[in-house]
Amino acid sequence: MYDINWIRANAAVFDRGLERRGLGPLSEKLLAIDARRRAAILSLNELQEKRNRASKEIGQAKAQRDEARAAALMAEVAALKDNIPAAEAAGREAQAELDGELAAIPNLPLDDVPDGPDETANVEYFGR
């Protein structure tokens, strides 16, 4: 299976290799799925960070006996906790889609492999 980081860094090489295999370019599609996956991870991290920050502020508000602020922060934390599973699911779905796409792609031919429509175009070497 391919590493999406390698594809991101070598999209043109990847697409040329697929073209040599008789396939169309896939880097744009794969990178779009990866962008969706990365956005879901970022969203999840931001939600968790906000939840953690608000949770700390609840303790501070209670220490200062500011019950109104503590109640508002608890409501915010509850709302954030409701959004976290959706962000986790979006990340898992994008990761599963990306993994499925990457696993279905055949190996790229090495540079010294001659191009040809099928195995009848193979060049045979005898001895070294």
PDB file of C-alpha atoms in Angstrom:
ATOM      1  CA  MET A   1       0.000   0.000   0.000  1.00  0.00           C
ATOM      2  CA  TYR A   2       1.236   3.475  -0.829  1.00  0.00           C
ATOM      3  CA  ASP A   3       2.144   6.152   1.687  1.00  0.00           C
ATOM      4  CA  ILE A   4      -0.049   9.223   1.152  1.00  0.00           C
ATOM      5  CA  ASN A   5       2.843  11.437   2.272  1.00  0.00           C
ATOM      6  CA  TRP A   6       4.953  10.065  -0.593  1.00  0.00           C
ATOM      7  CA  ILE A   7       2.108  10.655  -3.051  1.00  0.00           C
ATOM      8  CA  ARG A   8       1.687  14.214  -1.739  1.00  0.00           C
ATOM      9  CA  ALA A   9       5.399  14.887  -2.311  1.00  0.00           C
ATOM     10  CA  ASN A  10       5.620  13.007  -5.633  1.00  0.00           C
ATOM     11  CA  ALA A  11       2.210  13.368  -7.278  1.00  0.00           C
ATOM     12  CA  ALA A  12       3.566  13.775 -10.814  1.00  0.00           C
ATOM     13  CA  VAL A  13       5.871  10.746 -10.501  1.00  0.00           C
ATOM     14  CA  PHE A  14       3.006   8.700  -9.069  1.00  0.00           C
ATOM     15  CA  ASP A  15       0.631   9.634 -11.898  1.00  0.00           C
ATOM     16  CA  ARG A  16       3.310   8.956 -14.553  1.00  0.00           C
ATOM     17  CA  GLY A  17       3.863   5.498 -13.080  1.00  0.00           C
ATOM     18  CA  LEU A  18       0.145   4.784 -13.161  1.00  0.00           C
ATOM     19  CA  GLU A  19       0.009   5.974 -16.758  1.00  0.00           C
ATOM     20  CA  ARG A  20       2.742   3.473 -17.607  1.00  0.00           C
ATOM     21  CA  ARG A  21       0.483   0.784 -16.115  1.00  0.00           C
ATOM     22  CA  GLY A  22      -2.368   1.930 -18.369  1.00  0.00           C
ATOM     23  CA  LEU A  23      -4.283   3.690 -15.599  1.00  0.00           C
ATOM     24  CA  GLY A  24      -5.438   7.248 -15.280  1.00  0.00           C
ATOM     25  CA  PRO A  25      -3.987   9.708 -12.774  1.00  0.00           C
ATOM     26  CA  LEU A  26      -5.213   9.228  -9.201  1.00  0.00           C
ATOM     27  CA  SER A  27      -3.143  11.639  -7.135  1.00  0.00           C
ATOM     28  CA  GLU A  28      -5.730  14.434  -7.234  1.00  0.00           C
ATOM     29  CA  LYS A  29      -8.499  12.119  -6.018  1.00  0.00           C
ATOM     30  CA  LEU A  30      -6.322  10.613  -3.293  1.00  0.00           C
ATOM     31  CA  LEU A  31      -5.098  13.988  -2.099  1.00  0.00           C
ATOM     32  CA  ALA A  32      -8.701  15.264  -1.908  1.00  0.00           C
ATOM     33  CA  ILE A  33      -9.648  12.319   0.311  1.00  0.00           C
ATOM     34  CA  ASP A  34      -6.532  12.957   2.401  1.00  0.00           C
ATOM     35  CA  ALA A  35      -7.432  16.639   2.737  1.00  0.00           C
ATOM     36  CA  ARG A  36     -10.868  15.615   4.035  1.00  0.00           C
ATOM     37  CA  ARG A  37      -9.226  13.215   6.485  1.00  0.00           C
ATOM     38  CA  ARG A  38      -6.771  15.842   7.690  1.00  0.00           C
ATOM     39  CA  ALA A  39      -9.565  18.411   8.096  1.00  0.00           C
ATOM     40  CA  ALA A  40     -11.546  15.945  10.212  1.00  0.00           C
ATOM     41  CA  ILE A  41      -8.507  15.304  12.419  1.00  0.00           C
ATOM     42  CA  LEU A  42      -7.914  19.041  12.808  1.00  0.00           C
ATOM     43  CA  SER A  43     -11.572  19.608  13.669  1.00  0.00           C
ATOM     44  CA  LEU A  44     -11.474  16.834  16.262  1.00  0.00           C
ATOM     45  CA  ASN A  45      -8.297  18.233  17.828  1.00  0.00           C
ATOM     46  CA  GLU A  46      -9.804  21.718  17.999  1.00  0.00           C
ATOM     47  CA  LEU A  47     -12.987  20.400  19.630  1.00  0.00           C
ATOM     48  CA  GLN A  48     -10.988  18.463  22.208  1.00  0.00           C
ATOM     49  CA  GLU A  49      -8.792  21.488  22.912  1.00  0.00           C
ATOM     50  CA  LYS A  50     -11.844  23.721  23.423  1.00  0.00           C
ATOM     51  CA  ARG A  51     -13.426  21.102  25.686  1.00  0.00           C
ATOM     52  CA  ASN A  52     -10.273  20.807  27.784  1.00  0.00           C
ATOM     53  CA  ARG A  53      -9.859  24.562  28.041  1.00  0.00           C
ATOM     54  CA  ALA A  54     -13.512  25.033  29.053  1.00  0.00           C
ATOM     55  CA  SER A  55     -13.210  22.221  31.603  1.00  0.00           C
ATOM     56  CA  LYS A  56     -10.276  24.008  33.256  1.00  0.00           C
ATOM     57  CA  GLU A  57     -12.245  27.242  33.260  1.00  0.00           C
ATOM     58  CA  ILE A  58     -15.131  25.491  35.017  1.00  0.00           C
ATOM     59  CA  GLY A  59     -12.837  24.689  37.927  1.00  0.00           C
ATOM     60  CA  GLN A  60     -11.621  28.281  38.033  1.00  0.00           C
ATOM     61  CA  ALA A  61     -15.181  29.643  37.923  1.00  0.00           C
ATOM     62  CA  LYS A  62     -16.261  27.336  40.738  1.00  0.00           C
ATOM     63  CA  ALA A  63     -13.234  28.381  42.783  1.00  0.00           C
ATOM     64  CA  GLN A  64     -14.315  31.974  42.311  1.00  0.00           C
ATOM     65  CA  ARG A  65     -17.924  30.974  43.112  1.00  0.00           C
ATOM     66  CA  ASP A  66     -19.139  32.242  39.752  1.00  0.00           C
ATOM     67  CA  GLU A  67     -21.905  29.683  39.263  1.00  0.00           C
ATOM     68  CA  ALA A  68     -23.416  31.437  36.224  1.00  0.00           C
ATOM     69  CA  ARG A  69     -20.121  31.288  34.344  1.00  0.00           C
ATOM     70  CA  ALA A  70     -19.547  27.694  35.481  1.00  0.00           C
ATOM     71  CA  ALA A  71     -22.998  26.685  34.247  1.00  0.00           C
ATOM     72  CA  ALA A  72     -22.404  28.361  30.877  1.00  0.00           C
ATOM     73  CA  LEU A  73     -19.057  26.603  30.539  1.00  0.00           C
ATOM     74  CA  MET A  74     -20.618  23.239  31.456  1.00  0.00           C
ATOM     75  CA  ALA A  75     -23.223  23.735  28.743  1.00  0.00           C
ATOM     76  CA  GLU A  76     -20.425  24.532  26.290  1.00  0.00           C
ATOM     77  CA  VAL A  77     -18.524  21.393  27.302  1.00  0.00           C
ATOM     78  CA  ALA A  78     -21.670  19.293  26.876  1.00  0.00           C
ATOM     79  CA  ALA A  79     -22.223  20.703  23.376  1.00  0.00           C
ATOM     80  CA  LEU A  80     -18.598  20.030  22.463  1.00  0.00           C
ATOM     81  CA  LYS A  81     -18.865  16.458  23.738  1.00  0.00           C
ATOM     82  CA  ASP A  82     -21.855  15.961  21.430  1.00  0.00           C
ATOM     83  CA  ASN A  83     -19.828  17.118  18.395  1.00  0.00           C
ATOM     84  CA  ILE A  84     -16.727  15.032  19.096  1.00  0.00           C
ATOM     85  CA  PRO A  85     -18.173  11.646  18.002  1.00  0.00           C
ATOM     86  CA  ALA A  86     -19.216  13.121  14.635  1.00  0.00           C
ATOM     87  CA  ALA A  87     -15.716  14.475  14.056  1.00  0.00           C
ATOM     88  CA  GLU A  88     -14.204  11.114  15.040  1.00  0.00           C
ATOM     89  CA  ALA A  89     -16.562   9.303  12.653  1.00  0.00           C
ATOM     90  CA  ALA A  90     -15.717  11.664   9.785  1.00  0.00           C
ATOM     91  CA  GLY A  91     -12.015  11.011  10.326  1.00  0.00           C
ATOM     92  CA  ARG A  92     -12.509   7.236  10.447  1.00  0.00           C
ATOM     93  CA  GLU A  93     -14.644   7.269   7.285  1.00  0.00           C
ATOM     94  CA  ALA A  94     -12.100   9.321   5.357  1.00  0.00           C
ATOM     95  CA  GLN A  95      -9.248   7.092   6.601  1.00  0.00           C
ATOM     96  CA  ALA A  96     -11.129   3.936   5.559  1.00  0.00           C
ATOM     97  CA  GLU A  97     -11.878   5.394   2.126  1.00  0.00           C
ATOM     98  CA  LEU A  98      -8.251   6.429   1.661  1.00  0.00           C
ATOM     99  CA  ASP A  99      -6.953   3.030   2.803  1.00  0.00           C
ATOM    100  CA  GLY A 100      -9.333   1.261   0.406  1.00  0.00           C
ATOM    101  CA  GLU A 101      -8.252   3.405  -2.529  1.00  0.00           C
ATOM    102  CA  LEU A 102      -4.540   3.017  -1.748  1.00  0.00           C
ATOM    103  CA  ALA A 103      -4.808  -0.756  -1.340  1.00  0.00           C
ATOM    104  CA  ALA A 104      -6.423  -1.160  -4.773  1.00  0.00           C
ATOM    105  CA  ILE A 105      -3.617   0.590  -6.693  1.00  0.00           C
ATOM    106  CA  PRO A 106      -1.110  -1.726  -8.404  1.00  0.00           C
ATOM    107  CA  ASN A 107       2.627  -1.279  -7.934  1.00  0.00           C
ATOM    108  CA  LEU A 108       4.337   1.276 -10.110  1.00  0.00           C
ATOM    109  CA  PRO A 109       6.829  -0.107 -12.626  1.00  0.00           C
ATOM    110  CA  LEU A 110      10.507   0.558 -12.064  1.00  0.00           C
ATOM    111  CA  ASP A 111      12.158   3.045 -14.387  1.00  0.00           C
ATOM    112  CA  ASP A 112      14.129   0.324 -16.198  1.00  0.00           C
ATOM    113  CA  VAL A 113      11.011  -1.734 -16.992  1.00  0.00           C
ATOM    114  CA  PRO A 114      10.068  -1.247 -20.664  1.00  0.00           C
ATOM    115  CA  ASP A 115       6.568  -0.023 -21.479  1.00  0.00           C
ATOM    116  CA  GLY A 116       4.218  -2.377 -23.235  1.00  0.00           C
ATOM    117  CA  PRO A 117       0.558  -3.343 -23.451  1.00  0.00           C
ATOM    118  CA  ASP A 118       1.011  -6.764 -21.783  1.00  0.00           C
ATOM    119  CA  GLU A 119       3.552  -9.488 -21.031  1.00  0.00           C
ATOM    120  CA  THR A 120       4.190 -10.140 -24.758  1.00  0.00           C
ATOM    121  CA  ALA A 121       6.166  -6.874 -24.823  1.00  0.00           C
ATOM    122  CA  ASN A 122       8.542  -8.148 -22.129  1.00  0.00           C
ATOM    123  CA  VAL A 123      12.218  -8.069 -22.961  1.00  0.00           C
ATOM    124  CA  GLU A 124      14.024 -11.271 -22.075  1.00  0.00           C
ATOM    125  CA  TYR A 125      17.582 -11.108 -20.798  1.00  0.00           C
ATOM    126  CA  PHE A 126      19.755 -14.209 -20.880  1.00  0.00           C
ATOM    127  CA  GLY A 127      22.635 -14.255 -18.490  1.00  0.00           C
ATOM    128  CA  ARG A 128      24.535 -11.327 -17.124  1.00  0.00           C
TER     129      ARG A 128
END
